[in-house]
Coordinates of C-alpha atoms and ligand atoms in Angstrom, one line a residue:
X1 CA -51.1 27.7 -32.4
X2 CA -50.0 29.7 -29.6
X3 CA -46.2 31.5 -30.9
X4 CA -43.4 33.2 -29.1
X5 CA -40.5 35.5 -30.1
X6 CA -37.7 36.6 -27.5
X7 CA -34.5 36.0 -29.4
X8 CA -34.3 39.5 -29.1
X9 CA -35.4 42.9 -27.9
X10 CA -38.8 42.0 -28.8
X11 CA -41.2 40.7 -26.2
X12 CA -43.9 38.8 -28.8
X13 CA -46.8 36.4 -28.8
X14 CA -49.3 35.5 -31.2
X15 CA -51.9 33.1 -31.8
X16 CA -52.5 31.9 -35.7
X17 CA -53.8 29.4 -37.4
X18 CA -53.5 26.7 -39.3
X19 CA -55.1 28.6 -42.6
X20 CA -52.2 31.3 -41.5
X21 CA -55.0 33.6 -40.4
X22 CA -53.4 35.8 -37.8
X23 CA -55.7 35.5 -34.8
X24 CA -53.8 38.1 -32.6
X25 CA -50.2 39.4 -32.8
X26 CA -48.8 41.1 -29.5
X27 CA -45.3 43.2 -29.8
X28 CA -43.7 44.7 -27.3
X29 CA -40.5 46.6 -28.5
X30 CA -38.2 46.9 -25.2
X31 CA -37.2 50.8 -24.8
X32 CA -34.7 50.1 -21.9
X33 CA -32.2 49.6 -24.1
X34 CA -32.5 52.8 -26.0
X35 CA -30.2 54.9 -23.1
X36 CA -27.4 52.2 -23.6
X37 CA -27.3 52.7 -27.2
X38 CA -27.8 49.6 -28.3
X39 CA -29.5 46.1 -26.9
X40 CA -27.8 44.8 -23.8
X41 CA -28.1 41.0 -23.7
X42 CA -28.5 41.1 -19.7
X43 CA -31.8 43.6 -19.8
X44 CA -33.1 42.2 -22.7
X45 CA -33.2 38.7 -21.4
X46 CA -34.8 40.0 -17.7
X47 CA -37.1 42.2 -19.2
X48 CA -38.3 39.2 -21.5
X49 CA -38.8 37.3 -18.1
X50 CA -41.1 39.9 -16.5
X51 CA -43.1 41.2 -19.7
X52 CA -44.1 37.2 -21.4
X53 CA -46.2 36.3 -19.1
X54 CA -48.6 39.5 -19.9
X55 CA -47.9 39.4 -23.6
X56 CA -48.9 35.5 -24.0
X57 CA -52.2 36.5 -21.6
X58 CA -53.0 39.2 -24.1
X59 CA -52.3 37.3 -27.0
X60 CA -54.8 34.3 -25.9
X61 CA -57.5 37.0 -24.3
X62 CA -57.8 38.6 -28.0
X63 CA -57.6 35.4 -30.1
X64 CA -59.9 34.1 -27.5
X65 CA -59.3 30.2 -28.5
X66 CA -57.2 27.4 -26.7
X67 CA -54.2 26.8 -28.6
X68 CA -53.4 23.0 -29.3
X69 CA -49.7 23.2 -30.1
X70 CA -46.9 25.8 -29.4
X71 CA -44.2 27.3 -31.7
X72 CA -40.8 29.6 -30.2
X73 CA -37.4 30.9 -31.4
X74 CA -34.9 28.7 -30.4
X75 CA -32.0 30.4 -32.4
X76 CA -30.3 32.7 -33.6
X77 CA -30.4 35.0 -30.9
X78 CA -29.3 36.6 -27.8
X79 CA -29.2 33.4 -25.7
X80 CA -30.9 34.3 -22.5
X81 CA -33.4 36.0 -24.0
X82 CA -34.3 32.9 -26.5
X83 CA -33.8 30.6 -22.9
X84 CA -37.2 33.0 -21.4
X85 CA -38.5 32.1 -24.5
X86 CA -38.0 28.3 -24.8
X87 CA -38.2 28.0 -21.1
X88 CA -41.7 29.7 -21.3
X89 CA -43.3 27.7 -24.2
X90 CA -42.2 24.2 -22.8
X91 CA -43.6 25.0 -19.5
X92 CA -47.3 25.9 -21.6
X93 CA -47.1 23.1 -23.6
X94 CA -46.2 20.7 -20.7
X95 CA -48.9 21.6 -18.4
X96 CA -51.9 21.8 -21.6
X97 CA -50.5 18.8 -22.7
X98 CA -50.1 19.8 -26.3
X99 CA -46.6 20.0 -28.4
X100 CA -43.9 22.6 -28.8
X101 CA -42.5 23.5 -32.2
X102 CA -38.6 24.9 -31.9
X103 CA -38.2 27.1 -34.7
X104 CA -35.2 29.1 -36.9
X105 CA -35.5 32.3 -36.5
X106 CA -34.8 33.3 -40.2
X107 CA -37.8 30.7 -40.7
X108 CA -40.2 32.8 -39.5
X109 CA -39.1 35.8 -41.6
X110 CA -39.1 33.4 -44.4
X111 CA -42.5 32.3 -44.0
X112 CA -44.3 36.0 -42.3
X113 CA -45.5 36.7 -46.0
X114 CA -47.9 33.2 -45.7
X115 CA -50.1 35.5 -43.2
X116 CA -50.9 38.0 -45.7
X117 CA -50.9 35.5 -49.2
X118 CA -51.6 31.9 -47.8
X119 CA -50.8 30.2 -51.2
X120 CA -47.3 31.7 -51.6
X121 CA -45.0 28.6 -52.1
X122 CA -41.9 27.7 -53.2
X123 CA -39.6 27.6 -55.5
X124 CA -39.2 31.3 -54.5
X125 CA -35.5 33.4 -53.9
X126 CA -35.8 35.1 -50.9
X127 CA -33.8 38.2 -49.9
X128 CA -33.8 38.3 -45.8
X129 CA -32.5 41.8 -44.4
X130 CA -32.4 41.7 -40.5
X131 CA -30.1 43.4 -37.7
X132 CA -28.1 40.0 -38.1
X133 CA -29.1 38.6 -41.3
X134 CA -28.3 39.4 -45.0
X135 CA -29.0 36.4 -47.3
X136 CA -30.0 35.8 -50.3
X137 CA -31.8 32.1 -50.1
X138 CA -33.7 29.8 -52.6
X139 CA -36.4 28.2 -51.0
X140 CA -36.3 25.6 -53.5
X141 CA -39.1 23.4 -51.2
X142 CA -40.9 23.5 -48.2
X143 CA -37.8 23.4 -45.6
X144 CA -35.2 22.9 -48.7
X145 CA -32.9 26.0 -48.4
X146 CA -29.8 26.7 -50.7
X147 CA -28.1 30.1 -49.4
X148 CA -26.8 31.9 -53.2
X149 CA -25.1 35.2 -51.1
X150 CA -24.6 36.2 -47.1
X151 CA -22.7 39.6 -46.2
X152 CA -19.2 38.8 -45.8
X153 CA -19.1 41.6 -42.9
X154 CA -22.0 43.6 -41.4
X155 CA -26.0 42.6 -41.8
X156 CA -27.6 45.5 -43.8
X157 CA -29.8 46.3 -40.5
X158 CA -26.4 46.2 -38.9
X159 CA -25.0 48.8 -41.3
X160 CA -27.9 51.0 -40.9
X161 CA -28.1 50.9 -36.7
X162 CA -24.3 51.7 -36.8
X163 CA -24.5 54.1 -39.5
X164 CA -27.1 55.7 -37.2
X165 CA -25.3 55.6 -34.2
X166 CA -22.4 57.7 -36.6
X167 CA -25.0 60.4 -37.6
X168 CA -26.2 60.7 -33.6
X169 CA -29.5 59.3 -34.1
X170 CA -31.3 57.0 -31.7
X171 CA -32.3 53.3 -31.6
X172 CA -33.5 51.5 -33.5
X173 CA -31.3 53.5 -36.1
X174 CA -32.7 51.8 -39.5
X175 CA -36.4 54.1 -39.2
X176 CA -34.4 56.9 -37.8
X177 CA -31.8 57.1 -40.5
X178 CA -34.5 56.4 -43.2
X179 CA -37.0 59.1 -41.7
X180 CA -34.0 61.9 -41.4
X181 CA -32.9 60.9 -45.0
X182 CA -36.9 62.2 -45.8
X183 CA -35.4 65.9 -45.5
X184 CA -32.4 65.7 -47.7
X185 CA -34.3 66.6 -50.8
X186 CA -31.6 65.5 -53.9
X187 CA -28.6 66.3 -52.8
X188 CA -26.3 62.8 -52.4
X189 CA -22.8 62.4 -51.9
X190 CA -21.2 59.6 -53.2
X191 CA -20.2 57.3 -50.5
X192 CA -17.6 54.9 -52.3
X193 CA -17.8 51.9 -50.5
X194 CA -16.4 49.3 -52.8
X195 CA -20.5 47.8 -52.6
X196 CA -20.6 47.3 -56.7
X197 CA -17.7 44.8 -57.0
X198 CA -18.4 42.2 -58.8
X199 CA -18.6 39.5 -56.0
X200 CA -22.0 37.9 -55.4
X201 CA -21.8 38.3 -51.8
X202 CA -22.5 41.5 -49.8
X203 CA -20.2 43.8 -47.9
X204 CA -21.2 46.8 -46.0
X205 CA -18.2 47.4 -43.7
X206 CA -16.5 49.8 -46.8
X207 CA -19.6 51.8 -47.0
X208 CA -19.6 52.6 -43.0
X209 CA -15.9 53.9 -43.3
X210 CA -17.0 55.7 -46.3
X211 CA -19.9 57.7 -43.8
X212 CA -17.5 58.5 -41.1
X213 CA -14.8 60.2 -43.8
X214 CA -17.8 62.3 -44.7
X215 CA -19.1 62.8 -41.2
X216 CA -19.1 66.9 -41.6
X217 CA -21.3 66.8 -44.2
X218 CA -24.8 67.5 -44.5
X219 CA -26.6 65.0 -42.2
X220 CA -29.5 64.6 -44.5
X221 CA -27.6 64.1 -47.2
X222 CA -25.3 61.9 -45.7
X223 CA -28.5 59.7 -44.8
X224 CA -30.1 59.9 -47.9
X225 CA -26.6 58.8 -49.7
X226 CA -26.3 56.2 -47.1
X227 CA -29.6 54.6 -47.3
X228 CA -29.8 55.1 -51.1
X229 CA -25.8 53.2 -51.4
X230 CA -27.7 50.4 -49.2
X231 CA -31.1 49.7 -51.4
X232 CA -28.9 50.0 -54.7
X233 CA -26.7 47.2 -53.7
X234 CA -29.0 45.1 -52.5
X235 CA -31.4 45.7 -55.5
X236 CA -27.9 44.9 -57.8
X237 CA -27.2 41.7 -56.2
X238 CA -30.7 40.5 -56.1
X239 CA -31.3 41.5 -60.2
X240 CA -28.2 39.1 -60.5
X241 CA -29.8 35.9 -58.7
X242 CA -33.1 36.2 -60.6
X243 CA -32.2 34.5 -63.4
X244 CA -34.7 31.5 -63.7
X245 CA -36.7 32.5 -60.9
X246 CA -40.5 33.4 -61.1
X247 CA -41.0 34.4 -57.5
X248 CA -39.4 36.9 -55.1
X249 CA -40.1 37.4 -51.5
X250 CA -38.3 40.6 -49.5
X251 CA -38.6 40.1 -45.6
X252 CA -36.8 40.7 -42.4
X253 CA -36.5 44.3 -40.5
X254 CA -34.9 46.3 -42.8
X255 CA -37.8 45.1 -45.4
X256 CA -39.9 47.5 -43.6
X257 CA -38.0 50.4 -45.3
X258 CA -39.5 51.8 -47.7
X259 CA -37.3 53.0 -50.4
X260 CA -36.0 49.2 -50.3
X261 CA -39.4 47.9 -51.3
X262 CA -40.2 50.0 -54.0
X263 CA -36.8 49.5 -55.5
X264 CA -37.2 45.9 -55.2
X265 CA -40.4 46.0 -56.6
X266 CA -39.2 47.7 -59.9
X267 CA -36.2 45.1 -59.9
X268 CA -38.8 42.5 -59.9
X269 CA -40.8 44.0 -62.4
X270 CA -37.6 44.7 -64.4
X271 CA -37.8 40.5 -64.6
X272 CA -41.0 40.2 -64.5
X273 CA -40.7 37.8 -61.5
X274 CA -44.0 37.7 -59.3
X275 CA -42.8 40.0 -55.8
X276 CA -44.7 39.6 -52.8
X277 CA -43.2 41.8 -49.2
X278 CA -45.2 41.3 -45.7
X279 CA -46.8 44.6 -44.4
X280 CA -43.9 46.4 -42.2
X281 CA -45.4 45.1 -38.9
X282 CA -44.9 41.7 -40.1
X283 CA -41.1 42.3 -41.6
X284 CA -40.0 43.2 -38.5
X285 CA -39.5 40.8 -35.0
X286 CA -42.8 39.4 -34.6
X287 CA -44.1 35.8 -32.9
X288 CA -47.0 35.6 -35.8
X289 CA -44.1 34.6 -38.5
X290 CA -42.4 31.9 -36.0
X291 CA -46.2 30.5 -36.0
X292 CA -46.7 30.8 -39.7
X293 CA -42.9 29.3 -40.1
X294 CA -44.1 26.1 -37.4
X295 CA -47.4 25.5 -40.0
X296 CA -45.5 25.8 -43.1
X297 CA -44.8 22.2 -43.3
X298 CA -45.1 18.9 -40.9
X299 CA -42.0 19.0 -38.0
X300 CA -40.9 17.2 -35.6
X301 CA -41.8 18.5 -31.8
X302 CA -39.6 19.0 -29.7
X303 CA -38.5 16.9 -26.8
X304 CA -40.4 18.4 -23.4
X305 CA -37.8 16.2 -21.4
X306 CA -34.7 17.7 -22.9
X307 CA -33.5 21.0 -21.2
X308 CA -33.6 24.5 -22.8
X309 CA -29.7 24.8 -23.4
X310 CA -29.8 21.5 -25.3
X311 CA -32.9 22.5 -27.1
X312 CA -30.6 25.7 -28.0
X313 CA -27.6 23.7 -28.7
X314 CA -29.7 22.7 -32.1
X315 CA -28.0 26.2 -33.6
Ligands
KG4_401 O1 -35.8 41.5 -38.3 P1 -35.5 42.5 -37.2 O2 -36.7 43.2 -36.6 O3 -34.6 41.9 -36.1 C1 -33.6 41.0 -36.4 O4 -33.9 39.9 -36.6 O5 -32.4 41.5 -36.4 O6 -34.6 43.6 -37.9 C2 -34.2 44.7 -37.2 C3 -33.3 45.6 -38.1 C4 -32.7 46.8 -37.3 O7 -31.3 46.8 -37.7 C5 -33.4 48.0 -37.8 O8 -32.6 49.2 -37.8 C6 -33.8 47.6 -39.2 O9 -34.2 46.2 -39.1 N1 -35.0 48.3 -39.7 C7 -34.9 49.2 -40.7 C8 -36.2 49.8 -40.9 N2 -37.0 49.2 -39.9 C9 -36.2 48.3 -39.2 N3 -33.9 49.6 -41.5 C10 -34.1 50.5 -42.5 N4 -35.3 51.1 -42.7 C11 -36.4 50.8 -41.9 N5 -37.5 51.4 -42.1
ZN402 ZN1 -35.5 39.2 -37.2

């Protein structure tokens, strides 16, 4: 299965298969945007346009195979750039004659770990961190979802980018943030926040306004406090929704982090509840996880007759 990912500032392609083995996975993480400071819908979706093209050819040169179906993002996302991406796989599928798969993007980050541990199935709680996601989800079947918590304000990959933007650090601000934070040794600053309420759902809008109070602080510090505030709350609320679970999977971009998966790990342990987190190349925007998401379980195709927008119109 040829798969394709432009919902947002990623340019991706990837060939898989139907054992999940990844047969070639080709990123290309748009740097245009990085001068703006922040993703601009406009360049995103014209960069996708001119960069596809070569990132599918690469994709099918290194799995060297003929794909017999197709998979792409067809929401949520910026929507021109998930139009290059529809428009693109129907126009592929059409002229091979094979079918196209229109998948969710929180899907595919729901289903990346299936590359790396093929038998991981549900029932499993899932905890999706993204730029625009926060969610804690039972997968209680194959395409049965029941959401059990969602932030009420800001994604936690959100929280970190603007937090970033705060502390003058570049895009993408999660690494950035996380990699300063390295250098702060100890040292924290409590950054009240009101994160430890009591509600089950998460809120990170308190704990930005808490940063910028402290903004003539250490910057270290205020990173390390930031992204420690951040990994404690979503380890809190994620040791709440374990009871009578057995399996926990951590995915999305902010899953790449690394203080968040060892905490999670521990929380897991804590219950012992089997954990599983993709490698960090596979937490993050990639077209391998809309394949492995498109395999998971038997789906309808889409229609090749109906246009993009009404494709789109499905989110
Ligand atoms: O899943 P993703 O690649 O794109 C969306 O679907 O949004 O997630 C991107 C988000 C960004 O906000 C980025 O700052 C964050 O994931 N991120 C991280 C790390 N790597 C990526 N946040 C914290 N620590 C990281 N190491
Ligand atoms: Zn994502």
């Amino acid at each position: 299965m040829l798969a394709i990912e432009t919902s947002c500032d990623e340019t991706a392609a990837a060939v898989v298969d139907r054992d999940f083995r990844l047969l070639s996975n080709i990123v290309h993480s748009q740097v245009e945007h990085e001068a703006f400071g922040g993703v601009v819908p406009e360049v995103a979706a014209r960069r996708h346009l001119e960069l596809l093209p070569g990132i599918v050819r690469k994709a099918l040169d290194s799995a060297n195979v003929e794909p017999r179906s197709v998979a792409v993002t067809i929401g949520p996302g910026l929507i021109g750039s998930l139009l290059v991406g529809v428009g693109f796989a129907k126009a592929y599928a059409l002229s091979k004659g094979i079918p196209v798969f229109g998948i969710h993007h929180i899907s595919g980050h729901l289903h990346a770990i299936l590359l790396e541990d093929p038998q991981w199935s549900p029932p499993f709680l899932a905890l999706t961190v993204s730029g625009g996601h926060t969610e804690l989800v039972m997968v209680e079947a194959p395409g049965a979802y029941r959401s059990i918590a969602r932030t009420r304000d800001d994604a936690a990959g959100e929280a970190f980018d603007k937090a970033a933007k705060m502390l003058g650090l570049g895009i993408p601000g999660g690494p950035k943030l996380s990699k300063l934070a390295e250098s702060a040794g100890s040292e924290r600053i409590r950054l009240s926040g009101a994160l430890m309420s009591d509600q089950a759902d998460f809120s990170f809008s308190g704990l930005k306004t808490a940063l910028r109070r402290n903004l003539h602080q250490d910057k270290a510090v205020l990173a390390a406090s930031f992204e420690d505030a951040i990994v404690e709350s979503l380890c809190q609320k994620t040791d709440k929704a374990l009871a009578g679970v057995s399996k926990l999977v951590l995915t999305g971009g902010v899953a790449a982090n690394q203080k968040l998966r060892k905490a999670m790990k521990a929380v897991a342990d804590d219950n012992r509840v089997r954990f599983a987190v993709p490698s960090a190349e596979l937490c993050t925007d990639n077209a391998a996880m809309i394949g492995a998401a498109a395999l998971a379980y038997p789906r309808e195709p889409l229609d090749p007759a109906a246009s993009p927008r009404a494709l789109l119109e499905l989110f």
